[in-house]
């Protein structure tokens, strides 16, 4: 076995570790608000998220991915492909270990930022400051501010609207039957846009914006009609109180959480298999191309890793995001999901590298603040923010240590 084969096998293990952590930390966010609001149990969340993420990763995930994840470094500056191979392995391992530490302490961090920080670390040592795409890094730093605040603002607005036009009105159920189908229609429009512009399968259709808009309008109209029909069946007694409203939004919240899980599997699997694909190319061809076909077994490995991760450790982050920042109900949980999903959709289409994790936490804080500052546990929030700030430097430093050690072992 030569050094190329050795690092290929090691990177498959490190890629599985990264996929495991994606499931345990990032993906757990997608179900956190539904679990926190008691719309579903932890076991149901694990089953739903595990299956939907696997399906998203294997059948909707990108089969062609940038091998140098997120374009954060320029590989042409580093002439020796063996150095890039060792560096990508070091980056995968460092990012995986940091997200694992965060998961074990039950705190949500961004796996995207972890892998970007780790790749930046080895890139700085291997090629110097010029190898790093600092403009891209600036965009990531900007996303730390944009995604949580944007999601918090949307969630705050949605929940305030629900409270003003449904919960604070005298006839709860009548108002819920009027507004819930409208929210269902708006949500489905957003989901259809998200599918067309965010998932690899949707992008491959390459539809004109007018066609996409027409599809979204037709789906919204159908969703509104279906919503009116089903909401009437969910709550029959017009005199039922706020619990009837929560029951309506419980059904809606499960639907939005399922979509977020499916979308995450399709989009985030590249964080785990992208660097593995880069190492695979170098091991087989001894060259690195800017983009590479990801073999099916790697997508399956990523999908299995995500599903196992959420099953084994997903409950830890779910508990923090769904229960410890603020108390969630189904109406609040729906506002959180809507805020997080719309933030990721809008920002991604503007080219901003937002984090689903940051958006989900921002949404939870937004609905908490709608009830006043005392409704949010800022001690938990400050610990989460501290981990966010530490993610890039710690992942970079760990990657540098692993890279330097491996380089010394391989070249001495």
Coordinates of C-alpha atoms in Angstrom, one line a residue:
X1 CA 0.0 0.0 0.0
X2 CA 1.5 3.4 -1.0
X3 CA 1.0 6.7 0.7
X4 CA -1.9 7.7 -1.7
X5 CA -3.9 4.6 -0.9
X6 CA -3.2 5.0 2.8
X7 CA -4.6 8.5 2.9
X8 CA -7.6 7.5 0.8
X9 CA -8.6 5.0 3.4
X10 CA -7.9 7.3 6.2
X11 CA -9.9 10.1 4.6
X12 CA -12.9 7.8 4.1
X13 CA -12.9 7.3 7.9
X14 CA -12.5 11.0 8.5
X15 CA -15.3 11.8 6.0
X16 CA -17.6 9.4 7.9
X17 CA -16.6 11.1 11.2
X18 CA -17.5 14.5 9.6
X19 CA -20.9 13.1 8.2
X20 CA -21.6 11.7 11.7
X21 CA -21.0 15.1 13.2
X22 CA -23.2 16.7 10.6
X23 CA -26.1 14.5 11.7
X24 CA -25.4 14.9 15.4
X25 CA -25.0 18.7 15.3
X26 CA -26.2 20.6 12.2
X27 CA -29.1 18.3 11.3
X28 CA -30.3 18.1 14.8
X29 CA -31.2 21.8 14.5
X30 CA -33.8 21.0 11.8
X31 CA -35.9 19.1 14.3
X32 CA -35.0 21.0 17.4
X33 CA -38.0 23.4 17.4
X34 CA -40.5 20.6 16.6
X35 CA -39.1 18.6 19.5
X36 CA -39.0 21.6 21.8
X37 CA -42.6 22.5 21.0
X38 CA -43.7 18.8 21.6
X39 CA -44.9 18.4 18.0
X40 CA -42.9 15.2 17.8
X41 CA -40.9 13.1 20.3
X42 CA -37.1 12.8 20.1
X43 CA -37.4 9.2 18.8
X44 CA -39.8 10.4 16.0
X45 CA -37.4 13.3 15.2
X46 CA -34.4 10.9 14.9
X47 CA -36.4 8.6 12.6
X48 CA -37.7 11.4 10.4
X49 CA -34.5 13.3 10.2
X50 CA -32.4 10.2 9.7
X51 CA -34.5 8.9 6.8
X52 CA -35.0 12.3 5.1
X53 CA -31.4 13.3 5.4
X54 CA -30.3 10.0 3.9
X55 CA -32.7 10.4 1.0
X56 CA -31.6 14.1 0.6
X57 CA -27.9 13.2 0.7
X58 CA -28.0 10.2 -1.7
X59 CA -30.8 11.1 -4.2
X60 CA -30.8 14.9 -4.1
X61 CA -27.2 15.6 -3.0
X62 CA -24.7 17.2 -5.4
X63 CA -23.0 14.6 -7.5
X64 CA -20.5 17.2 -8.6
X65 CA -18.8 19.1 -5.9
X66 CA -16.0 21.6 -5.6
X67 CA -13.1 19.5 -4.3
X68 CA -11.5 22.3 -2.5
X69 CA -14.4 22.9 -0.2
X70 CA -16.1 26.3 -0.8
X71 CA -13.3 27.7 -2.9
X72 CA -11.5 28.8 0.3
X73 CA -8.0 28.2 -1.0
X74 CA -6.3 28.2 -4.4
X75 CA -4.7 24.8 -5.0
X76 CA -2.6 26.1 -7.9
X77 CA -0.3 27.9 -5.4
X78 CA 0.6 24.5 -3.9
X79 CA 2.5 22.5 -6.5
X80 CA 2.8 19.2 -4.8
X81 CA -0.6 17.3 -4.9
X82 CA 0.7 15.1 -2.0
X83 CA 0.8 18.2 0.3
X84 CA -2.8 19.0 -0.7
X85 CA -3.9 15.4 0.0
X86 CA -2.3 15.5 3.5
X87 CA -3.7 18.9 4.1
X88 CA -7.3 18.0 3.1
X89 CA -7.1 14.9 5.4
X90 CA -5.8 17.1 8.3
X91 CA -8.7 19.6 7.6
X92 CA -11.4 16.9 7.6
X93 CA -10.1 15.3 10.8
X94 CA -9.7 18.7 12.6
X95 CA -13.2 19.9 11.6
X96 CA -14.7 16.5 12.6
X97 CA -13.0 16.6 16.0
X98 CA -14.1 20.2 16.7
X99 CA -17.8 19.6 15.8
X100 CA -17.6 16.4 17.9
X101 CA -16.4 18.3 20.9
X102 CA -19.2 20.9 20.4
X103 CA -21.8 18.1 20.1
X104 CA -20.6 16.4 23.3
X105 CA -21.0 19.7 25.1
X106 CA -24.5 20.0 23.5
X107 CA -23.8 23.3 21.7
X108 CA -24.7 23.9 18.0
X109 CA -21.9 25.0 15.7
X110 CA -21.6 25.3 12.0
X111 CA -19.9 22.4 10.3
X112 CA -19.4 24.5 7.2
X113 CA -17.4 27.1 9.1
X114 CA -15.5 24.2 10.8
X115 CA -14.3 22.8 7.5
X116 CA -13.6 26.2 6.1
X117 CA -11.5 27.2 9.1
X118 CA -9.6 23.9 9.0
X119 CA -8.8 24.2 5.3
X120 CA -7.7 27.8 5.8
X121 CA -5.3 26.5 8.6
X122 CA -3.5 24.0 6.5
X123 CA -3.6 26.4 3.4
X124 CA -1.8 29.1 5.4
X125 CA 1.0 26.7 6.4
X126 CA 1.3 25.0 3.0
X127 CA 1.1 28.0 0.7
X128 CA 1.2 31.2 2.8
X129 CA -1.4 34.0 3.1
X130 CA -1.8 34.3 -0.7
X131 CA -3.3 30.9 -1.0
X132 CA -6.4 31.8 1.0
X133 CA -9.4 33.5 -0.6
X134 CA -9.7 36.3 2.0
X135 CA -12.8 37.8 0.2
X136 CA -14.6 34.4 0.8
X137 CA -13.5 34.5 4.4
X138 CA -14.9 38.0 4.8
X139 CA -18.2 36.8 3.5
X140 CA -18.2 34.0 6.1
X141 CA -17.5 36.5 8.9
X142 CA -20.3 38.7 7.6
X143 CA -22.7 35.7 7.7
X144 CA -22.0 35.3 11.4
X145 CA -23.9 38.6 11.8
X146 CA -26.4 38.4 9.0
X147 CA -27.9 34.9 9.4
X148 CA -28.9 34.9 13.1
X149 CA -30.2 38.5 13.1
X150 CA -32.1 38.1 9.8
X151 CA -33.7 34.8 11.0
X152 CA -34.5 36.3 14.4
X153 CA -36.2 39.3 12.7
X154 CA -38.4 37.1 10.5
X155 CA -39.3 34.7 13.3
X156 CA -40.1 37.7 15.5
X157 CA -42.4 39.2 12.8
X158 CA -44.2 35.9 12.1
X159 CA -44.9 35.1 15.7
X160 CA -46.0 38.7 16.5
X161 CA -48.4 38.4 13.5
X162 CA -49.8 35.1 14.7
X163 CA -50.2 36.5 18.2
X164 CA -51.9 39.7 17.0
X165 CA -54.2 38.3 14.4
X166 CA -55.0 34.9 16.0
X167 CA -54.0 34.4 19.6
X168 CA -55.1 37.9 20.8
X169 CA -58.4 37.8 19.0
X170 CA -61.6 36.7 20.7
X171 CA -62.4 33.9 18.3
X172 CA -59.1 31.9 18.2
X173 CA -60.3 29.1 15.9
X174 CA -62.1 31.3 13.4
X175 CA -59.0 33.4 13.0
X176 CA -56.7 30.4 12.8
X177 CA -58.9 28.9 10.1
X178 CA -58.6 32.2 8.1
X179 CA -54.8 32.7 8.5
X180 CA -53.4 29.2 8.7
X181 CA -54.1 28.3 5.1
X182 CA -52.5 31.6 4.1
X183 CA -49.3 30.7 6.0
X184 CA -49.4 27.2 4.4
X185 CA -49.5 28.8 1.0
X186 CA -46.7 31.2 1.7
X187 CA -44.6 28.4 3.2
X188 CA -45.1 26.1 0.2
X189 CA -44.2 29.0 -2.1
X190 CA -40.9 29.4 -0.2
X191 CA -40.3 25.7 -0.2
X192 CA -40.8 25.4 -3.9
X193 CA -38.4 28.3 -4.6
X194 CA -35.9 26.8 -2.1
X195 CA -36.1 23.4 -4.0
X196 CA -35.6 25.0 -7.4
X197 CA -32.8 27.4 -6.4
X198 CA -31.1 25.6 -3.5
X199 CA -31.0 21.9 -4.1
X200 CA -28.7 20.4 -6.8
X201 CA -31.7 18.7 -8.5
X202 CA -33.6 21.9 -8.7
X203 CA -30.6 23.8 -10.0
X204 CA -30.1 21.2 -12.7
X205 CA -33.6 22.0 -14.1
X206 CA -32.3 25.5 -14.9
X207 CA -35.8 27.0 -15.1
X208 CA -36.5 30.6 -16.2
X209 CA -37.5 32.8 -13.2
X210 CA -41.0 33.4 -14.8
X211 CA -41.5 29.6 -15.0
X212 CA -40.4 29.2 -11.4
X213 CA -42.7 32.0 -10.2
X214 CA -45.6 30.4 -12.1
X215 CA -45.0 27.0 -10.4
X216 CA -44.8 28.7 -7.0
X217 CA -48.1 30.6 -7.6
X218 CA -49.9 27.5 -8.7
X219 CA -48.6 25.4 -5.8
X220 CA -49.5 28.2 -3.3
X221 CA -53.1 28.4 -4.6
X222 CA -53.4 24.6 -4.3
X223 CA -51.9 24.7 -0.9
X224 CA -54.3 27.4 0.2
X225 CA -57.3 25.4 -1.0
X226 CA -56.0 22.2 0.7
X227 CA -55.2 24.1 3.8
X228 CA -58.7 25.5 4.1
X229 CA -60.0 21.9 3.8
X230 CA -57.7 20.2 6.3
X231 CA -57.6 23.0 8.9
X232 CA -61.4 22.7 9.1
X233 CA -61.0 19.0 9.9
X234 CA -58.2 19.4 12.5
X235 CA -60.4 21.6 14.7
X236 CA -64.2 21.1 14.5
X237 CA -65.3 22.9 17.7
X238 CA -65.3 26.7 17.0
X239 CA -65.2 27.4 20.8
X240 CA -62.0 25.5 21.4
X241 CA -59.3 27.7 22.9
X242 CA -55.6 28.3 22.2
X243 CA -54.9 24.5 22.2
X244 CA -56.9 24.2 19.0
X245 CA -54.7 26.8 17.4
X246 CA -51.5 25.1 18.6
X247 CA -52.9 21.8 17.1
X248 CA -53.2 23.4 13.7
X249 CA -49.7 24.8 13.8
X250 CA -48.3 21.5 15.1
X251 CA -49.2 19.9 11.8
X252 CA -47.7 22.7 9.8
X253 CA -44.5 22.7 11.9
X254 CA -43.9 19.0 11.3
X255 CA -44.1 19.7 7.6
X256 CA -41.6 22.5 7.6
X257 CA -39.2 20.6 9.8
X258 CA -39.3 17.6 7.4
X259 CA -38.5 19.9 4.5
X260 CA -35.5 21.4 6.3
X261 CA -34.2 17.9 7.1
X262 CA -34.5 16.9 3.4
X263 CA -32.8 20.1 2.2
X264 CA -30.0 19.8 4.7
X265 CA -29.2 16.2 3.6
X266 CA -29.0 17.4 0.0
X267 CA -26.8 20.5 0.6
X268 CA -24.6 19.6 3.6
X269 CA -23.4 16.2 2.6
X270 CA -20.8 18.0 0.4
X271 CA -19.1 19.2 3.5
X272 CA -18.2 15.6 4.4
X273 CA -17.6 14.1 1.0
X274 CA -16.1 17.1 -0.9
X275 CA -12.7 16.8 0.7
X276 CA -12.9 13.0 0.5
X277 CA -13.5 13.4 -3.3
X278 CA -10.5 15.7 -3.5
X279 CA -8.3 13.1 -1.9
X280 CA -9.8 10.3 -4.0
X281 CA -8.9 12.2 -7.2
X282 CA -5.3 12.8 -6.0
X283 CA -4.9 9.2 -4.9
X284 CA -6.1 7.8 -8.3
X285 CA -4.9 10.4 -10.8
X286 CA -2.2 12.2 -8.8
X287 CA -3.8 15.5 -9.9
X288 CA -6.4 17.8 -8.4
X289 CA -9.2 19.2 -10.5
X290 CA -11.3 22.2 -9.5
X291 CA -14.5 20.0 -9.6
X292 CA -15.0 16.2 -9.4
X293 CA -17.7 13.7 -9.8
X294 CA -18.6 12.3 -6.4
X295 CA -18.9 8.5 -6.6
X296 CA -22.2 7.1 -5.4
X297 CA -20.6 5.0 -2.6
X298 CA -19.3 8.3 -1.1
X299 CA -22.8 9.9 -1.1
X300 CA -24.2 6.7 0.5
X301 CA -21.4 6.8 3.1
X302 CA -22.2 10.4 3.8
X303 CA -26.0 9.7 4.1
X304 CA -25.4 6.8 6.5
X305 CA -23.0 8.9 8.6
X306 CA -25.6 11.7 8.9
X307 CA -28.3 9.2 9.9
X308 CA -26.1 7.5 12.5
X309 CA -25.0 10.8 13.9
X310 CA -28.5 12.1 14.6
X311 CA -29.5 8.8 16.0
X312 CA -26.6 8.6 18.5
X313 CA -25.9 12.2 19.6
X314 CA -28.6 14.3 17.9
X315 CA -30.7 14.6 21.1
X316 CA -28.0 16.7 22.8
X317 CA -28.1 19.7 20.4
X318 CA -31.9 19.3 20.0
X319 CA -32.3 19.8 23.7
X320 CA -30.2 23.0 23.7
X321 CA -31.8 24.7 20.7
X322 CA -35.3 23.4 21.3
X323 CA -35.6 23.7 25.0
X324 CA -32.9 25.7 26.8
X325 CA -32.8 29.1 25.0
X326 CA -36.6 29.8 25.4
X327 CA -39.8 27.9 25.8
X328 CA -41.3 26.9 22.4
X329 CA -45.0 26.2 21.5
X330 CA -46.2 25.0 18.1
X331 CA -47.0 28.6 16.9
X332 CA -43.5 29.7 18.0
X333 CA -41.9 26.7 16.5
X334 CA -43.5 27.3 13.2
X335 CA -42.2 30.9 13.2
X336 CA -38.7 29.6 14.0
X337 CA -38.8 27.1 11.1
X338 CA -40.1 29.8 8.7
X339 CA -37.5 32.3 9.8
X340 CA -34.6 29.9 9.5
X341 CA -35.6 28.4 6.1
X342 CA -36.4 31.8 4.5
X343 CA -33.1 33.2 5.8
X344 CA -31.1 30.3 4.3
X345 CA -33.0 30.6 1.0
X346 CA -32.7 34.4 0.5
X347 CA -29.1 34.7 1.7
X348 CA -27.9 31.7 -0.4
X349 CA -29.4 33.2 -3.5
X350 CA -27.6 36.4 -2.7
X351 CA -24.4 34.4 -2.6
X352 CA -23.9 34.7 1.1
X353 CA -22.5 31.6 2.9
X354 CA -25.1 31.5 5.7
X355 CA -25.2 28.7 8.3
X356 CA -28.4 26.8 8.9
X357 CA -27.3 26.4 12.5
X358 CA -26.9 30.1 13.1
X359 CA -30.3 30.8 11.4
X360 CA -32.1 28.2 13.5
X361 CA -30.7 29.6 16.8
X362 CA -31.5 33.2 15.6
X363 CA -35.1 32.2 14.9
X364 CA -35.5 30.7 18.4
X365 CA -34.1 33.9 20.0
X366 CA -36.4 36.0 17.8
X367 CA -39.6 34.3 19.0
X368 CA -38.2 34.4 22.6
X369 CA -37.7 38.2 22.3
X370 CA -41.2 38.6 21.0
X371 CA -42.2 37.8 24.7
X372 CA -39.5 40.1 26.2
X373 CA -35.9 39.8 27.2
X374 CA -36.7 37.7 30.3
X375 CA -38.0 34.9 28.0
X376 CA -34.5 34.2 26.6
X377 CA -31.8 32.5 28.6
X378 CA -28.8 34.7 27.6
X379 CA -26.3 32.5 29.5
X380 CA -27.0 29.6 27.1
X381 CA -27.0 32.1 24.2
X382 CA -23.6 33.6 25.1
X383 CA -22.1 30.1 25.4
X384 CA -23.4 29.3 21.9
X385 CA -22.0 32.5 20.4
X386 CA -18.6 31.9 22.1
X387 CA -18.4 28.5 20.3
X388 CA -19.4 30.2 17.0
X389 CA -16.6 32.8 17.3
X390 CA -14.1 30.1 18.3
X391 CA -15.0 27.6 15.5
X392 CA -12.8 29.0 12.7
X393 CA -9.6 29.7 14.8
X394 CA -9.8 26.4 16.7
X395 CA -10.5 24.3 13.6
X396 CA -7.6 26.2 11.8
X397 CA -5.2 25.6 14.7
X398 CA -6.0 21.9 15.1
X399 CA -5.7 21.4 11.3
X400 CA -2.3 23.1 11.3
X401 CA -1.0 20.8 14.2
X402 CA -2.3 17.7 12.4
X403 CA -0.9 18.8 9.0
X404 CA 2.6 19.7 10.3
X405 CA 2.8 16.4 12.2
X406 CA 1.7 14.3 9.2
X407 CA 3.9 16.2 6.8
X408 CA 6.9 15.6 9.1
X409 CA 6.0 11.8 9.3
X410 CA 5.6 11.5 5.5
X411 CA 8.6 13.5 4.4
X412 CA 11.2 12.7 7.1

